[in-house]
Amino acid sequence: IFENATPVKVQGGSLRTFSFPSPVVEAVQVSMRTEGRPLNANVDLWQGPDNTPQKMGVYIEDAKLTPFNAVIATPRGQNTIAIRNTAQMEFPLNAAIAPNTATANDIEELARNIEPVTIQGGALKTYSFAPSVSSVQVLLVTDGRPLNARLELLQG
């Protein structure tokens, strides 16, 4: 995404918002990285004035080595993505946000091509990967209920 969208520097302790007023935009891609420093940020999706924002906390030890990328569904138009760099001023981050070209059909196809795993509240599920794996995709879906999940990538 950094090749297609102009990155914006978000200084530590500051907030940047990105609005998508068009109802045609059904998903946005969010990418954040640093110059080898820790990344500590909150990503919020605001959908209209009377909606509780959807929140995501992100912490990465070295966001140059492992940048953060996510596709966030933005249904029903007029959405705003807010990125708050919760790190100290010495730890700026670069963020790039753009409408996602993947359609709902692409996401549904991804969901059909894998065997879904139901993880009940409070449960822990771990997956191991070979050292040759350079990236993974995680698709989190609920049946309409609120989602509260923690994803951790551990090396070693």
mmCIF file of N, CA and C in Angstrom, residues 14-74:
data_model
loop_
_atom_site.group_PDB
_atom_site.id
_atom_site.type_symbol
_atom_site.label_atom_id
_atom_site.label_comp_id
_atom_site.label_asym_id
_atom_site.label_seq_id
_atom_site.Cartn_x
_atom_site.Cartn_y
_atom_site.Cartn_z
ATOM 1 N N SER A 14 0.139 11.815 18.949
ATOM 2 C CA SER A 14 -0.782 12.596 18.110
ATOM 3 C C SER A 14 -1.809 11.699 17.428
ATOM 4 N N LEU A 15 -2.813 12.358 16.839
ATOM 5 C CA LEU A 15 -3.939 11.688 16.195
ATOM 6 C C LEU A 15 -4.070 12.178 14.766
ATOM 7 N N ARG A 16 -4.280 11.264 13.830
ATOM 8 C CA ARG A 16 -4.572 11.619 12.428
ATOM 9 C C ARG A 16 -5.840 10.897 12.022
ATOM 10 N N THR A 17 -6.709 11.589 11.293
ATOM 11 C CA THR A 17 -7.941 10.974 10.816
ATOM 12 C C THR A 17 -7.962 10.964 9.295
ATOM 13 N N PHE A 18 -8.614 9.961 8.744
ATOM 14 C CA PHE A 18 -8.738 9.780 7.303
ATOM 15 C C PHE A 18 -10.200 9.473 7.019
ATOM 16 N N SER A 19 -10.871 10.343 6.259
ATOM 17 C CA SER A 19 -12.298 10.183 5.990
ATOM 18 C C SER A 19 -12.539 9.587 4.614
ATOM 19 N N PHE A 20 -13.577 8.769 4.542
ATOM 20 C CA PHE A 20 -14.025 8.155 3.297
ATOM 21 C C PHE A 20 -15.526 8.388 3.195
ATOM 22 N N PRO A 21 -15.941 9.550 2.657
ATOM 23 C CA PRO A 21 -17.365 9.882 2.629
ATOM 24 C C PRO A 21 -18.170 9.116 1.592
ATOM 25 N N SER A 22 -17.523 8.472 0.653
ATOM 26 C CA SER A 22 -18.235 7.787 -0.424
ATOM 27 C C SER A 22 -18.817 6.459 0.061
ATOM 28 N N PRO A 23 -20.094 6.206 -0.207
ATOM 29 C CA PRO A 23 -20.673 4.913 0.174
ATOM 30 C C PRO A 23 -20.165 3.763 -0.695
ATOM 31 N N VAL A 24 -19.439 4.075 -1.761
ATOM 32 C CA VAL A 24 -18.896 3.043 -2.649
ATOM 33 C C VAL A 24 -17.736 2.300 -1.976
ATOM 34 N N VAL A 25 -17.020 2.969 -1.080
ATOM 35 C CA VAL A 25 -15.870 2.360 -0.400
ATOM 36 C C VAL A 25 -16.394 1.393 0.660
ATOM 37 N N GLU A 26 -16.218 0.089 0.415
ATOM 38 C CA GLU A 26 -16.720 -0.925 1.339
ATOM 39 C C GLU A 26 -15.646 -1.468 2.270
ATOM 40 N N ALA A 27 -14.387 -1.128 1.996
ATOM 41 C CA ALA A 27 -13.284 -1.560 2.852
ATOM 42 C C ALA A 27 -12.096 -0.647 2.605
ATOM 43 N N VAL A 28 -11.287 -0.456 3.634
ATOM 44 C CA VAL A 28 -10.059 0.326 3.493
ATOM 45 C C VAL A 28 -8.891 -0.523 3.980
ATOM 46 N N GLN A 29 -7.739 -0.271 3.377
ATOM 47 C CA GLN A 29 -6.523 -0.951 3.789
ATOM 48 C C GLN A 29 -5.704 0.020 4.622
ATOM 49 N N VAL A 30 -5.285 -0.427 5.786
ATOM 50 C CA VAL A 30 -4.485 0.373 6.709
ATOM 51 C C VAL A 30 -3.121 -0.286 6.821
ATOM 52 N N SER A 31 -2.076 0.497 6.631
ATOM 53 C CA SER A 31 -0.719 -0.018 6.749
ATOM 54 C C SER A 31 0.088 0.955 7.601
ATOM 55 N N MET A 32 0.830 0.429 8.552
ATOM 56 C CA MET A 32 1.664 1.262 9.422
ATOM 57 C C MET A 32 3.035 0.614 9.552
ATOM 58 N N ARG A 33 4.054 1.463 9.577
ATOM 59 C CA ARG A 33 5.417 0.980 9.778
ATOM 60 C C ARG A 33 6.238 2.080 10.436
ATOM 61 N N THR A 34 7.411 1.688 10.910
ATOM 62 C CA THR A 34 8.342 2.637 11.516
ATOM 63 C C THR A 34 9.699 2.434 10.860
ATOM 64 N N GLU A 35 10.661 3.197 11.318
ATOM 65 C CA GLU A 35 12.032 3.070 10.805
ATOM 66 C C GLU A 35 12.857 2.178 11.724
ATOM 67 N N GLY A 36 12.292 1.036 12.120
ATOM 68 C CA GLY A 36 13.008 0.099 12.972
ATOM 69 C C GLY A 36 12.729 0.279 14.449
ATOM 70 N N ARG A 37 11.793 1.128 14.780
ATOM 71 C CA ARG A 37 11.448 1.386 16.182
ATOM 72 C C ARG A 37 10.133 0.692 16.535
ATOM 73 N N PRO A 38 9.760 0.671 17.815
ATOM 74 C CA PRO A 38 8.472 0.084 18.193
ATOM 75 C C PRO A 38 7.302 0.896 17.637
ATOM 76 N N LEU A 39 6.212 0.214 17.365
ATOM 77 C CA LEU A 39 4.974 0.850 16.926
ATOM 78 C C LEU A 39 3.920 0.549 17.980
ATOM 79 N N ASN A 40 3.306 1.587 18.511
ATOM 80 C CA ASN A 40 2.257 1.446 19.514
ATOM 81 C C ASN A 40 1.151 2.411 19.126
ATOM 82 N N ALA A 41 0.021 1.885 18.642
ATOM 83 C CA ALA A 41 -1.021 2.756 18.105
ATOM 84 C C ALA A 41 -2.402 2.170 18.337
ATOM 85 N N ASN A 42 -3.395 3.041 18.302
ATOM 86 C CA ASN A 42 -4.797 2.646 18.312
ATOM 87 C C ASN A 42 -5.396 3.022 16.970
ATOM 88 N N VAL A 43 -6.151 2.111 16.382
ATOM 89 C CA VAL A 43 -6.841 2.353 15.119
ATOM 90 C C VAL A 43 -8.333 2.268 15.410
ATOM 91 N N ASP A 44 -9.073 3.329 15.092
ATOM 92 C CA ASP A 44 -10.515 3.375 15.332
ATOM 93 C C ASP A 44 -11.250 3.551 14.022
ATOM 94 N N LEU A 45 -12.410 2.916 13.908
ATOM 95 C CA LEU A 45 -13.316 3.117 12.780
ATOM 96 C C LEU A 45 -14.558 3.802 13.317
ATOM 97 N N TRP A 46 -14.809 5.014 12.834
ATOM 98 C CA TRP A 46 -16.000 5.774 13.222
ATOM 99 C C TRP A 46 -16.994 5.692 12.083
ATOM 100 N N GLN A 47 -18.213 5.230 12.371
ATOM 101 C CA GLN A 47 -19.259 5.117 11.361
ATOM 102 C C GLN A 47 -20.441 5.976 11.789
ATOM 103 N N GLY A 48 -20.415 7.231 11.422
ATOM 104 C CA GLY A 48 -21.538 8.112 11.734
ATOM 105 C C GLY A 48 -21.480 8.641 13.146
ATOM 106 N N PRO A 49 -22.321 9.639 13.440
ATOM 107 C CA PRO A 49 -22.245 10.320 14.733
ATOM 108 C C PRO A 49 -22.802 9.512 15.901
ATOM 109 N N ASP A 50 -23.697 8.570 15.660
ATOM 110 C CA ASP A 50 -24.346 7.857 16.759
ATOM 111 C C ASP A 50 -23.850 6.428 16.920
ATOM 112 N N ASN A 51 -22.687 6.121 16.380
ATOM 113 C CA ASN A 51 -22.181 4.762 16.405
ATOM 114 C C ASN A 51 -20.954 4.687 17.306
ATOM 115 N N THR A 52 -20.878 3.645 18.110
ATOM 116 C CA THR A 52 -19.700 3.420 18.938
ATOM 117 C C THR A 52 -18.544 3.004 18.035
ATOM 118 N N PRO A 53 -17.390 3.654 18.152
ATOM 119 C CA PRO A 53 -16.283 3.306 17.248
ATOM 120 C C PRO A 53 -15.775 1.886 17.491
ATOM 121 N N GLN A 54 -15.339 1.261 16.405
ATOM 122 C CA GLN A 54 -14.672 -0.031 16.503
ATOM 123 C C GLN A 54 -13.201 0.250 16.749
ATOM 124 N N LYS A 55 -12.602 -0.455 17.694
ATOM 125 C CA LYS A 55 -11.248 -0.130 18.135
ATOM 126 C C LYS A 55 -10.310 -1.319 17.966
ATOM 127 N N MET A 56 -9.063 -0.973 17.638
ATOM 128 C CA MET A 56 -8.018 -1.978 17.489
ATOM 129 C C MET A 56 -6.733 -1.396 18.075
ATOM 130 N N GLY A 57 -6.103 -2.130 18.970
ATOM 131 C CA GLY A 57 -4.814 -1.725 19.512
ATOM 132 C C GLY A 57 -3.708 -2.509 18.824
ATOM 133 N N VAL A 58 -2.621 -1.828 18.472
ATOM 134 C CA VAL A 58 -1.532 -2.463 17.730
ATOM 135 C C VAL A 58 -0.219 -2.187 18.460
ATOM 136 N N TYR A 59 0.543 -3.245 18.724
ATOM 137 C CA TYR A 59 1.894 -3.085 19.267
ATOM 138 C C TYR A 59 2.823 -4.008 18.496
ATOM 139 N N ILE A 60 3.886 -3.439 17.943
ATOM 140 C CA ILE A 60 4.889 -4.206 17.204
ATOM 141 C C ILE A 60 6.260 -3.732 17.668
ATOM 142 N N GLU A 61 7.130 -4.666 17.992
ATOM 143 C CA GLU A 61 8.458 -4.311 18.504
ATOM 144 C C GLU A 61 9.314 -3.615 17.452
ATOM 145 N N ASP A 62 9.314 -4.104 16.221
ATOM 146 C CA ASP A 62 10.082 -3.492 15.134
ATOM 147 C C ASP A 62 9.192 -3.467 13.894
ATOM 148 N N ALA A 63 8.539 -2.344 13.651
ATOM 149 C CA ALA A 63 7.555 -2.249 12.568
ATOM 150 C C ALA A 63 8.188 -1.981 11.211
ATOM 151 N N LYS A 64 9.515 -1.960 11.146
ATOM 152 C CA LYS A 64 10.166 -1.960 9.835
ATOM 153 C C LYS A 64 10.315 -3.403 9.370
ATOM 154 N N LEU A 65 10.679 -4.258 10.298
ATOM 155 C CA LEU A 65 10.831 -5.679 10.009
ATOM 156 C C LEU A 65 9.470 -6.347 9.802
ATOM 157 N N THR A 66 8.493 -6.003 10.634
ATOM 158 C CA THR A 66 7.146 -6.582 10.542
ATOM 159 C C THR A 66 6.107 -5.464 10.555
ATOM 160 N N PRO A 67 5.849 -4.827 9.425
ATOM 161 C CA PRO A 67 4.855 -3.751 9.383
ATOM 162 C C PRO A 67 3.445 -4.290 9.611
ATOM 163 N N PHE A 68 2.558 -3.402 10.025
ATOM 164 C CA PHE A 68 1.160 -3.759 10.278
ATOM 165 C C PHE A 68 0.333 -3.475 9.037
ATOM 166 N N ASN A 69 -0.474 -4.444 8.626
ATOM 167 C CA ASN A 69 -1.388 -4.291 7.497
ATOM 168 C C ASN A 69 -2.726 -4.891 7.880
ATOM 169 N N ALA A 70 -3.805 -4.180 7.587
ATOM 170 C CA ALA A 70 -5.149 -4.691 7.864
ATOM 171 C C ALA A 70 -6.117 -4.152 6.828
ATOM 172 N N VAL A 71 -7.124 -4.948 6.533
ATOM 173 C CA VAL A 71 -8.245 -4.501 5.712
ATOM 174 C C VAL A 71 -9.444 -4.427 6.642
ATOM 175 N N ILE A 72 -10.059 -3.247 6.720
ATOM 176 C CA ILE A 72 -11.176 -3.012 7.628
ATOM 177 C C ILE A 72 -12.425 -2.749 6.801
ATOM 178 N N ALA A 73 -13.476 -3.509 7.065
ATOM 179 C CA ALA A 73 -14.740 -3.303 6.361
ATOM 180 C C ALA A 73 -15.349 -1.971 6.790
ATOM 181 N N THR A 74 -15.835 -1.205 5.816
ATOM 182 C CA THR A 74 -16.440 0.108 6.082
ATOM 183 C C THR A 74 -17.799 0.186 5.392
#
